[in-house]
């Protein structure tokens, strides 16, 4: 489970280590720093409320349940049960991790949403993708192409010392690079507003991306 522990530790909202699992709930639904309707028209208030209060809360609840079951299996040295719980931990832990990043990657326009990256992040984007527009085009195209449900990510590869675009299926967390910006392409993230037009959702979401947050994550990844 070391990979899963590492993934959970990357988000400040998920503060307790996996090895410190107790019999009580250890993960909670993070609060948003903006109102549900604040990202309109790019993302509707109805979508945001359902996505946050229903979908993310379900991942949190199921993750806590799985962690309790895992702790009990660990106490009993029940290796078979520990193995059986792996998919539940990965799916719900990834869902919690991914969404905790996603909410901070977004911001209303009056809080900087959609303002282009600056500083070190801007320089890195231009070095690795040629231009900011190229990054948006490539990340959009790869996110649109995700089959079924999943995520499009901008991550930082510490070994290669460069930015990379990576897509992940379902709720698999990004662990092969430091997650900087995640775009949720599950239908629950956009279908109420855009129907099956995932490409239109990807076009509009750039107007509320919080590049200040992405830049802070990039700077932290350099340390």
Coordinates of N, CA and C in Angstrom, one line a residue:
X1 N 0.8 -1.2 0.0 CA 0.0 0.0 0.0 C 0.8 1.3 0.0
X2 N 2.2 1.2 -0.2 CA 3.0 2.4 -0.1 C 2.7 3.4 -1.1
X3 N 2.4 3.0 -2.4 CA 2.0 3.9 -3.4 C 0.7 4.6 -3.1
X4 N -0.2 3.9 -2.5 CA -1.5 4.6 -2.2 C -1.2 5.6 -1.1
X5 N -0.4 5.3 -0.1 CA -0.1 6.2 1.0 C 0.6 7.5 0.4
X6 N 1.5 7.3 -0.6 CA 2.2 8.4 -1.2 C 1.2 9.3 -1.9
X7 N 0.2 8.7 -2.6 CA -0.7 9.5 -3.3 C -1.6 10.4 -2.4
X8 N -2.1 9.8 -1.3 CA -2.9 10.5 -0.4 C -2.1 11.7 0.3
X9 N -0.8 11.5 0.5 CA -0.1 12.5 1.2 C 0.2 13.7 0.4
X10 N -0.1 13.7 -0.9 CA 0.2 14.9 -1.7 C -0.8 16.0 -1.6
X11 N -1.9 15.8 -1.0 CA -2.9 16.8 -0.8 C -3.0 17.3 0.6
X12 N -2.9 18.6 0.8 CA -2.9 19.1 2.2 C -4.2 18.8 2.9
X13 N -5.3 18.7 2.2 CA -6.6 18.5 2.8 C -6.6 17.1 3.4
X14 N -5.7 16.2 2.9 CA -5.7 14.8 3.4 C -4.5 14.7 4.2
X15 N -4.6 15.0 5.5 CA -3.4 15.2 6.3 C -2.9 14.1 7.1
X16 N -3.8 13.1 7.4 CA -3.3 12.0 8.2 C -2.8 10.8 7.4
X17 N -1.6 10.3 7.8 CA -1.0 9.2 7.0 C -1.8 7.9 7.0
X18 N -1.7 7.2 6.0 CA -2.5 5.9 5.9 C -2.1 5.0 7.0
X19 N -0.9 5.0 7.5 CA -0.5 4.1 8.6 C -1.1 4.4 9.9
X20 N -1.8 5.6 10.0 CA -2.4 6.0 11.2 C -3.9 5.8 11.2
X21 N -4.3 4.9 10.4 CA -5.8 4.6 10.4 C -6.3 4.2 11.7
X22 N -7.4 4.9 12.1 CA -8.1 4.6 13.4 C -9.4 4.0 13.1
X23 N -10.2 3.7 14.1 CA -11.5 3.1 13.9 C -12.5 4.2 13.6
X24 N -12.2 5.5 13.7 CA -13.1 6.5 13.3 C -12.7 7.1 12.0
X25 N -13.6 7.9 11.4 CA -13.4 8.4 10.1 C -12.2 9.4 10.1
X26 N -11.3 9.2 9.1 CA -10.1 10.0 9.1 C -10.1 11.1 8.0
X27 N -11.0 10.9 7.0 CA -11.0 11.9 5.9 C -12.4 12.5 5.9
X28 N -12.4 13.8 5.5 CA -13.6 14.6 5.5 C -13.7 15.3 4.2
X29 N -15.0 15.7 3.8 CA -15.2 16.4 2.6 C -14.6 17.8 2.8
X30 N -13.7 18.3 1.9 CA -13.2 19.6 2.1 C -14.2 20.7 1.7
X31 N -14.1 21.8 2.4 CA -15.0 22.9 2.0 C -14.4 23.6 0.8
X32 N -15.3 24.2 0.0 CA -14.9 25.0 -1.2 C -14.7 26.4 -0.8
X33 N -13.8 27.1 -1.5 CA -13.5 28.5 -1.2 C -14.4 29.4 -2.0
X34 N -15.4 28.9 -2.6 CA -16.3 29.7 -3.4 C -17.7 29.1 -3.4
X35 N -18.7 29.9 -3.8 CA -20.1 29.3 -3.8 C -20.2 28.4 -5.0
X36 N -21.2 27.5 -4.9 CA -21.5 26.5 -5.9 C -21.7 27.2 -7.3
X37 N -22.4 28.3 -7.3 CA -22.8 29.0 -8.5 C -21.7 29.9 -9.0
X38 N -20.6 30.0 -8.3 CA -19.6 31.0 -8.6 C -18.8 30.8 -9.9
X39 N -18.9 29.5 -10.4 CA -18.1 29.2 -11.6 C -19.0 29.3 -12.9
X40 N -20.3 29.7 -12.7 CA -21.1 29.9 -13.9 C -20.6 31.0 -14.8
X41 N -20.8 30.9 -16.1 CA -21.6 29.9 -16.8 C -20.8 28.6 -17.2
X42 N -19.5 28.6 -16.9 CA -18.6 27.5 -17.3 C -19.1 26.2 -16.7
X43 N -19.4 26.2 -15.4 CA -19.9 25.1 -14.6 C -21.1 25.5 -13.8
X44 N -22.2 24.9 -14.0 CA -23.4 25.3 -13.3 C -23.4 25.1 -11.8
X45 N -24.1 25.9 -11.1 CA -24.2 25.6 -9.6 C -24.8 24.3 -9.3
X46 N -25.8 23.8 -10.1 CA -26.4 22.5 -9.8 C -25.3 21.4 -10.0
X47 N -24.5 21.5 -11.0 CA -23.4 20.5 -11.2 C -22.5 20.5 -10.0
X48 N -22.1 21.7 -9.6 CA -21.1 21.9 -8.6 C -21.6 21.3 -7.3
X49 N -22.8 21.6 -6.9 CA -23.4 21.1 -5.7 C -23.5 19.6 -5.7
X50 N -24.0 19.1 -6.7 CA -24.2 17.6 -6.8 C -22.8 16.9 -6.8
X51 N -21.9 17.5 -7.6 CA -20.6 16.9 -7.7 C -19.9 16.9 -6.3
X52 N -20.0 18.0 -5.6 CA -19.3 18.1 -4.3 C -20.0 17.4 -3.2
X53 N -21.3 17.7 -3.0 CA -22.0 17.2 -1.9 C -22.4 15.7 -2.0
X54 N -22.6 15.3 -3.2 CA -23.0 13.9 -3.4 C -21.8 13.0 -3.9
X55 N -21.2 13.3 -5.0 CA -20.2 12.4 -5.5 C -19.0 12.4 -4.7
X56 N -18.4 13.6 -4.4 CA -17.2 13.6 -3.6 C -17.5 13.0 -2.2
X57 N -18.6 13.4 -1.6 CA -18.9 12.8 -0.2 C -19.0 11.3 -0.3
X58 N -19.5 10.7 -1.3 CA -19.6 9.3 -1.4 C -18.2 8.7 -1.4
X59 N -17.2 9.3 -2.1 CA -15.9 8.8 -2.1 C -15.3 8.8 -0.7
X60 N -15.5 9.9 0.0 CA -15.0 10.1 1.3 C -15.6 9.0 2.3
X61 N -16.9 8.8 2.2 CA -17.6 7.9 3.1 C -17.0 6.4 2.8
X62 N -17.0 6.1 1.5 CA -16.5 4.8 1.2 C -15.0 4.5 1.5
X63 N -14.2 5.6 1.3 CA -12.8 5.5 1.7 C -12.6 5.2 3.2
X64 N -13.4 6.0 4.0 CA -13.3 5.8 5.5 C -13.7 4.3 5.8
X65 N -14.8 3.9 5.2 CA -15.2 2.5 5.5 C -14.2 1.5 5.1
X66 N -13.6 1.7 3.9 CA -12.5 0.8 3.5 C -11.3 0.8 4.4
X67 N -11.0 2.0 4.8 CA -9.8 2.1 5.7 C -10.1 1.4 7.1
X68 N -11.3 1.5 7.6 CA -11.6 0.8 8.8 C -11.5 -0.7 8.6
X69 N -12.1 -1.2 7.5 CA -12.0 -2.6 7.2 C -10.6 -3.1 7.0
X70 N -9.8 -2.3 6.3 CA -8.4 -2.6 6.1 C -7.6 -2.7 7.5
X71 N -7.9 -1.7 8.3 CA -7.2 -1.8 9.6 C -7.6 -3.0 10.4
X72 N -8.9 -3.4 10.3 CA -9.3 -4.6 11.0 C -8.6 -5.9 10.4
X73 N -8.6 -5.9 9.1 CA -7.9 -7.0 8.5 C -6.4 -7.1 8.8
X74 N -5.8 -5.9 8.9 CA -4.4 -5.8 9.3 C -4.2 -6.3 10.7
X75 N -5.1 -6.0 11.6 CA -4.9 -6.4 13.0 C -5.0 -8.0 13.0
X76 N -5.9 -8.5 12.2 CA -6.1 -10.0 12.2 C -5.1 -10.7 11.3
X77 N -4.2 -9.9 10.6 CA -3.3 -10.5 9.7 C -4.0 -11.3 8.6
X78 N -5.1 -10.7 8.1 CA -5.9 -11.3 7.1 C -5.5 -10.8 5.8
X79 N -4.5 -11.4 5.2 CA -3.9 -10.9 4.0 C -4.9 -10.9 2.8
X80 N -5.7 -12.0 2.8 CA -6.6 -12.1 1.7 C -7.6 -11.0 1.7
X81 N -8.1 -10.6 2.9 CA -9.0 -9.5 2.9 C -8.4 -8.2 2.6
X82 N -7.1 -8.0 3.0 CA -6.4 -6.8 2.7 C -6.2 -6.7 1.2
X83 N -6.0 -7.8 0.5 CA -5.9 -7.7 -1.0 C -7.3 -7.4 -1.6
X84 N -8.3 -8.0 -1.1 CA -9.7 -7.8 -1.6 C -10.1 -6.3 -1.5
X85 N -9.6 -5.6 -0.5 CA -9.9 -4.2 -0.3 C -9.2 -3.3 -1.2
X86 N -8.1 -3.7 -1.9 CA -7.3 -2.9 -2.7 C -8.1 -2.1 -3.7
X87 N -9.0 -2.7 -4.5 CA -9.7 -1.9 -5.5 C -10.6 -0.8 -4.9
X88 N -11.2 -1.1 -3.7 CA -12.1 -0.2 -3.1 C -11.3 1.0 -2.6
X89 N -10.1 0.7 -2.0 CA -9.2 1.8 -1.6 C -8.7 2.7 -2.7
X90 N -8.3 2.0 -3.8 CA -7.8 2.8 -4.9 C -8.9 3.7 -5.6
X91 N -10.1 3.1 -5.7 CA -11.2 3.9 -6.4 C -11.6 5.0 -5.5
X92 N -11.9 4.8 -4.3 CA -12.5 5.8 -3.4 C -11.4 6.8 -2.9
X93 N -10.2 6.2 -2.6 CA -9.1 7.1 -2.2 C -8.7 8.0 -3.4
X94 N -8.7 7.4 -4.6 CA -8.4 8.2 -5.8 C -9.4 9.3 -6.0
X95 N -10.7 8.9 -5.8 CA -11.8 9.9 -6.0 C -11.6 11.0 -5.0
X96 N -11.3 10.7 -3.8 CA -11.1 11.8 -2.8 C -9.9 12.7 -3.1
X97 N -8.8 12.0 -3.4 CA -7.6 12.7 -3.8 C -7.8 13.6 -5.0
X98 N -8.3 13.1 -6.1 CA -8.5 13.8 -7.3 C -9.4 15.0 -7.1
X99 N -10.5 14.8 -6.5 CA -11.5 15.9 -6.3 C -10.9 17.0 -5.4
X100 N -10.2 16.6 -4.4 CA -9.6 17.6 -3.4 C -8.6 18.5 -4.2
X101 N -7.9 18.0 -5.2 CA -7.1 18.8 -6.0 C -8.0 19.7 -7.0
X102 N -8.9 19.0 -7.6 CA -9.8 19.7 -8.6 C -10.4 20.9 -8.1
X103 N -11.0 20.9 -6.9 CA -11.7 22.1 -6.4 C -10.8 23.3 -6.3
X104 N -9.5 23.0 -5.9 CA -8.6 24.1 -5.7 C -8.0 24.6 -7.0
X105 N -8.1 23.8 -8.1 CA -7.7 24.1 -9.4 C -8.7 25.1 -10.1
X106 N -9.8 25.3 -9.5 CA -10.8 26.1 -10.1 C -11.0 27.4 -9.3
X107 N -11.4 28.5 -9.9 CA -11.7 29.7 -9.2 C -12.7 30.6 -10.0
X108 N -13.6 31.3 -9.4 CA -14.4 32.3 -10.1 C -13.5 33.3 -10.8
X109 N -14.0 34.0 -11.8 CA -13.2 35.0 -12.5 C -12.8 36.1 -11.6
X110 N -13.7 36.5 -10.7 CA -13.4 37.6 -9.8 C -12.3 37.2 -8.7
X111 N -11.9 35.9 -8.7 CA -10.9 35.5 -7.8 C -9.7 34.9 -8.7
X112 N -9.6 35.4 -9.9 CA -8.5 35.0 -10.7 C -8.7 33.9 -11.7
X113 N -9.9 33.3 -11.7 CA -10.1 32.1 -12.6 C -10.0 32.5 -14.0
X114 N -9.2 31.8 -14.8 CA -9.0 32.1 -16.2 C -7.8 33.0 -16.5
X115 N -7.3 33.6 -15.5 CA -6.1 34.5 -15.7 C -4.9 33.6 -16.0
X116 N -4.1 33.9 -17.0 CA -3.1 33.0 -17.5 C -1.9 32.8 -16.5
X117 N -1.2 31.8 -16.6 CA -0.1 31.5 -15.7 C 1.0 32.6 -15.8
X118 N 1.7 32.8 -14.7 CA 2.8 33.7 -14.7 C 4.0 33.1 -14.0
X119 N 5.1 33.8 -14.1 CA 6.3 33.4 -13.4 C 6.9 32.1 -13.8
X120 N 7.4 31.3 -12.9 CA 8.1 30.0 -13.2 C 7.2 29.0 -13.9
X121 N 5.9 29.0 -13.6 CA 5.0 28.1 -14.3 C 4.9 28.5 -15.8
X122 N 4.7 29.8 -16.1 CA 4.6 30.3 -17.4 C 5.9 29.9 -18.2
X123 N 7.0 30.1 -17.6 CA 8.3 29.7 -18.3 C 8.4 28.2 -18.6
X124 N 8.0 27.4 -17.6 CA 8.0 26.0 -17.8 C 7.1 25.5 -18.9
X125 N 5.9 26.1 -18.9 CA 4.9 25.8 -20.0 C 5.4 26.1 -21.3
X126 N 6.0 27.2 -21.5 CA 6.6 27.6 -22.8 C 7.8 26.8 -23.2
X127 N 8.6 26.3 -22.2 CA 9.7 25.4 -22.5 C 9.2 24.1 -22.9
X128 N 8.2 23.5 -22.2 CA 7.8 22.1 -22.5 C 6.8 22.0 -23.5
X129 N 6.0 23.0 -23.8 CA 4.9 22.9 -24.7 C 4.9 23.9 -25.9
X130 N 5.9 24.8 -25.8 CA 6.0 25.8 -26.8 C 5.2 27.1 -26.6
X131 N 4.0 26.9 -26.0 CA 3.2 28.1 -25.7 C 2.0 27.6 -24.8
X132 N 1.4 28.6 -24.1 CA 0.3 28.3 -23.3 C -0.9 27.8 -24.1
X133 N -1.1 28.3 -25.3 CA -2.2 27.8 -26.1 C -1.9 26.3 -26.5
X134 N -0.7 26.0 -26.8 CA -0.4 24.6 -27.1 C -0.7 23.7 -26.0
X135 N -0.4 24.1 -24.7 CA -0.7 23.3 -23.6 C -2.2 23.0 -23.5
X136 N -3.0 24.1 -23.6 CA -4.4 24.0 -23.5 C -5.0 23.1 -24.6
X137 N -4.5 23.2 -25.8 CA -4.9 22.4 -26.9 C -4.6 20.9 -26.7
X138 N -3.4 20.6 -26.2 CA -3.0 19.3 -26.0 C -3.7 18.6 -24.8
X139 N -3.8 19.3 -23.7 CA -4.5 18.8 -22.6 C -6.0 18.6 -22.9
X140 N -6.6 19.5 -23.6 CA -8.0 19.3 -24.0 C -8.2 18.1 -24.9
X141 N -7.3 18.0 -25.9 CA -7.4 16.9 -26.8 C -7.3 15.5 -26.2
X142 N -6.3 15.4 -25.3 CA -6.1 14.2 -24.6 C -7.2 13.9 -23.6
X143 N -7.7 14.9 -23.0 CA -8.8 14.7 -22.0 C -10.1 14.3 -22.7
X144 N -10.4 14.9 -23.9 CA -11.5 14.5 -24.7 C -11.5 13.1 -25.1
X145 N -10.3 12.6 -25.4 CA -10.0 11.3 -25.9 C -10.1 10.2 -24.8
X146 N -10.2 10.5 -23.6 CA -10.3 9.5 -22.5 C -11.6 8.7 -22.8
X147 N -11.4 7.4 -22.8 CA -12.5 6.5 -23.1 C -13.3 6.3 -21.8
X148 N -14.6 6.5 -21.8 CA -15.4 6.3 -20.6 C -15.2 7.4 -19.7
X149 N -14.9 7.1 -18.4 CA -14.6 8.1 -17.4 C -13.2 8.2 -17.0
X150 N -12.7 9.3 -16.6 CA -11.4 9.5 -16.2 C -11.0 10.9 -16.0
X151 N -9.7 11.2 -16.0 CA -9.1 12.5 -15.8 C -8.0 12.8 -16.7
X152 N -7.9 14.1 -17.0 CA -6.7 14.6 -17.8 C -5.9 15.5 -16.8
X153 N -4.6 15.2 -16.8 CA -3.7 15.9 -15.8 C -2.6 16.6 -16.5
X154 N -2.2 17.7 -15.9 CA -0.9 18.3 -16.1 C -0.1 18.0 -14.8
X155 N 1.0 17.3 -15.0 CA 1.8 16.9 -13.9 C 3.3 17.3 -14.1
X156 N 4.0 17.2 -13.0 CA 5.4 17.5 -13.0 C 6.2 16.3 -12.8
X157 N 7.0 15.9 -13.7 CA 7.9 14.7 -13.6 C 9.2 15.1 -13.0
X158 N 9.4 14.7 -11.7 CA 10.6 15.2 -11.0 C 11.9 14.6 -11.6
X159 N 11.8 13.3 -12.1 CA 13.0 12.7 -12.6 C 13.4 13.4 -13.9
X160 N 12.4 13.7 -14.8 CA 12.7 14.3 -16.1 C 12.8 15.8 -16.0
X161 N 12.3 16.4 -14.8 CA 12.3 17.8 -14.6 C 11.6 18.5 -15.7
X162 N 10.3 18.1 -15.9 CA 9.5 18.7 -17.0 C 8.1 18.5 -16.7
X163 N 7.2 19.3 -17.3 CA 5.8 19.2 -17.3 C 5.4 18.1 -18.2
X164 N 4.3 17.3 -17.9 CA 3.8 16.3 -18.7 C 2.3 16.3 -18.7
X165 N 1.7 15.8 -19.7 CA 0.2 15.6 -19.8 C 0.0 14.1 -19.7
X166 N -0.8 13.7 -18.7 CA -1.1 12.3 -18.5 C -2.6 12.1 -18.3
X167 N -3.2 11.1 -18.9 CA -4.6 10.8 -18.6 C -4.7 9.5 -17.8
X168 N -5.7 9.5 -16.9 CA -5.9 8.3 -16.0 C -7.4 7.9 -16.1
X169 N -7.6 6.6 -16.1 CA -8.9 6.0 -16.2 C -9.6 6.1 -14.8
X170 N -10.9 6.1 -14.8 CA -11.7 6.0 -13.6 C -11.3 7.0 -12.6
X171 N -11.0 6.6 -11.4 CA -10.5 7.5 -10.3 C -9.1 7.2 -10.0
X172 N -8.3 6.5 -10.9 CA -6.9 6.2 -10.6 C -6.2 7.5 -10.3
X173 N -5.5 7.6 -9.2 CA -4.8 8.9 -8.9 C -3.5 9.0 -9.7
X174 N -3.0 10.2 -9.9 CA -1.8 10.4 -10.6 C -0.6 10.2 -9.6
X175 N 0.1 9.2 -9.8 CA 1.2 8.9 -8.8 C 2.6 8.9 -9.5
X176 N 2.6 8.9 -10.9 CA 3.9 8.8 -11.6 C 4.4 10.2 -11.9
X177 N 3.7 11.2 -11.5 CA 4.1 12.6 -11.5 C 3.4 13.4 -10.4
X178 N 3.9 14.6 -10.1 CA 3.3 15.4 -9.1 C 2.1 16.1 -9.8
X179 N 0.8 15.9 -9.3 CA -0.3 16.5 -9.9 C -0.4 18.0 -9.7
X180 N -0.6 18.7 -10.8 CA -0.7 20.2 -10.7 C -2.1 20.6 -11.1
X181 N -2.6 20.1 -12.2 CA -3.9 20.5 -12.7 C -4.7 19.3 -13.1
X182 N -5.8 19.0 -12.6 CA -6.7 17.9 -13.0 C -8.0 18.4 -13.6
X183 N -8.4 17.7 -14.7 CA -9.7 18.0 -15.3 C -10.5 16.7 -15.3
X184 N -11.6 16.8 -14.6 CA -12.5 15.7 -14.4 C -13.3 15.5 -15.7
X185 N -13.2 14.4 -16.3 CA -14.0 14.1 -17.5 C -15.0 13.0 -17.3
X186 N -15.4 12.7 -16.0 CA -16.5 11.9 -15.7 C -17.8 12.7 -16.2
X187 N -18.8 12.0 -16.6 CA -20.0 12.7 -17.1 C -20.7 13.5 -16.0
X188 N -20.5 13.1 -14.8 CA -21.2 13.9 -13.7 C -20.6 15.3 -13.5
X189 N -19.4 15.5 -14.1 CA -18.8 16.8 -14.0 C -19.3 17.8 -15.0
X190 N -20.1 17.3 -16.1 CA -20.5 18.3 -17.1 C -21.8 17.9 -17.8
X191 N -22.4 16.7 -17.6 CA -23.5 16.3 -18.5 C -24.7 17.1 -18.3
X192 N -25.0 17.6 -17.1 CA -26.2 18.4 -16.8 C -26.3 19.6 -17.7
X193 N -25.1 20.1 -18.0 CA -25.0 21.4 -18.7 C -24.7 21.2 -20.2
X194 N -23.8 20.3 -20.5 CA -23.3 20.1 -21.8 C -23.7 18.9 -22.5
X195 N -24.5 18.0 -21.8 CA -24.9 16.7 -22.5 C -23.6 15.9 -22.8
X196 N -23.7 15.3 -24.0 CA -22.5 14.5 -24.4 C -21.4 15.3 -25.0
X197 N -21.5 16.6 -25.0 CA -20.5 17.5 -25.7 C -19.3 17.7 -24.7
X198 N -18.5 16.7 -24.5 CA -17.3 16.8 -23.6 C -16.4 17.9 -24.2
X199 N -16.3 18.0 -25.5 CA -15.3 19.0 -26.1 C -15.7 20.4 -25.7
X200 N -17.0 20.7 -25.6 CA -17.5 22.1 -25.2 C -17.2 22.3 -23.8
X201 N -17.4 21.3 -22.9 CA -17.0 21.5 -21.5 C -15.5 21.8 -21.4
X202 N -14.7 21.1 -22.1 CA -13.2 21.3 -22.1 C -12.9 22.7 -22.6
X203 N -13.6 23.2 -23.6 CA -13.4 24.5 -24.1 C -13.7 25.6 -23.0
X204 N -14.8 25.4 -22.3 CA -15.2 26.4 -21.3 C -14.5 26.4 -20.0
X205 N -14.0 25.2 -19.6 CA -13.4 25.1 -18.3 C -12.2 26.0 -18.1
X206 N -11.5 26.3 -19.2 CA -10.3 27.1 -19.1 C -10.6 28.5 -18.5
X207 N -11.8 28.9 -18.7 CA -12.2 30.3 -18.2 C -12.2 30.3 -16.6
X208 N -12.2 29.2 -16.0 CA -12.2 29.2 -14.5 C -11.1 28.4 -13.9
X209 N -10.0 28.1 -14.7 CA -8.9 27.4 -14.1 C -8.1 28.4 -13.2
X210 N -7.7 27.9 -12.1 CA -7.0 28.8 -11.1 C -5.5 28.5 -11.3
X211 N -4.9 29.3 -12.2 CA -3.5 29.1 -12.5 C -2.6 29.5 -11.4
X212 N -3.1 30.4 -10.5 CA -2.3 30.7 -9.3 C -2.1 29.5 -8.4
X213 N -3.2 28.7 -8.3 CA -3.0 27.4 -7.5 C -2.1 26.4 -8.2
X214 N -2.3 26.3 -9.5 CA -1.4 25.4 -10.3 C 0.1 25.9 -10.2
X215 N 0.3 27.2 -10.2 CA 1.7 27.7 -10.0 C 2.2 27.4 -8.7
X216 N 1.4 27.5 -7.7 CA 1.9 27.2 -6.3 C 2.2 25.7 -6.2
X217 N 1.4 24.9 -6.8 CA 1.7 23.4 -6.8 C 3.0 23.1 -7.6
X218 N 3.3 23.9 -8.6 CA 4.5 23.7 -9.4 C 5.7 24.1 -8.6
X219 N 5.6 25.2 -7.9 CA 6.7 25.7 -7.1 C 7.0 24.7 -6.0
X220 N 6.0 24.2 -5.3 CA 6.1 23.2 -4.3 C 6.8 21.9 -4.8
X221 N 6.5 21.6 -6.0 CA 7.1 20.3 -6.6 C 8.6 20.5 -6.9
X222 N 9.1 21.7 -6.9 CA 10.5 21.9 -7.2 C 11.3 21.6 -5.9
X223 N 10.7 21.6 -4.8 CA 11.4 21.5 -3.5 C 11.8 20.1 -3.2

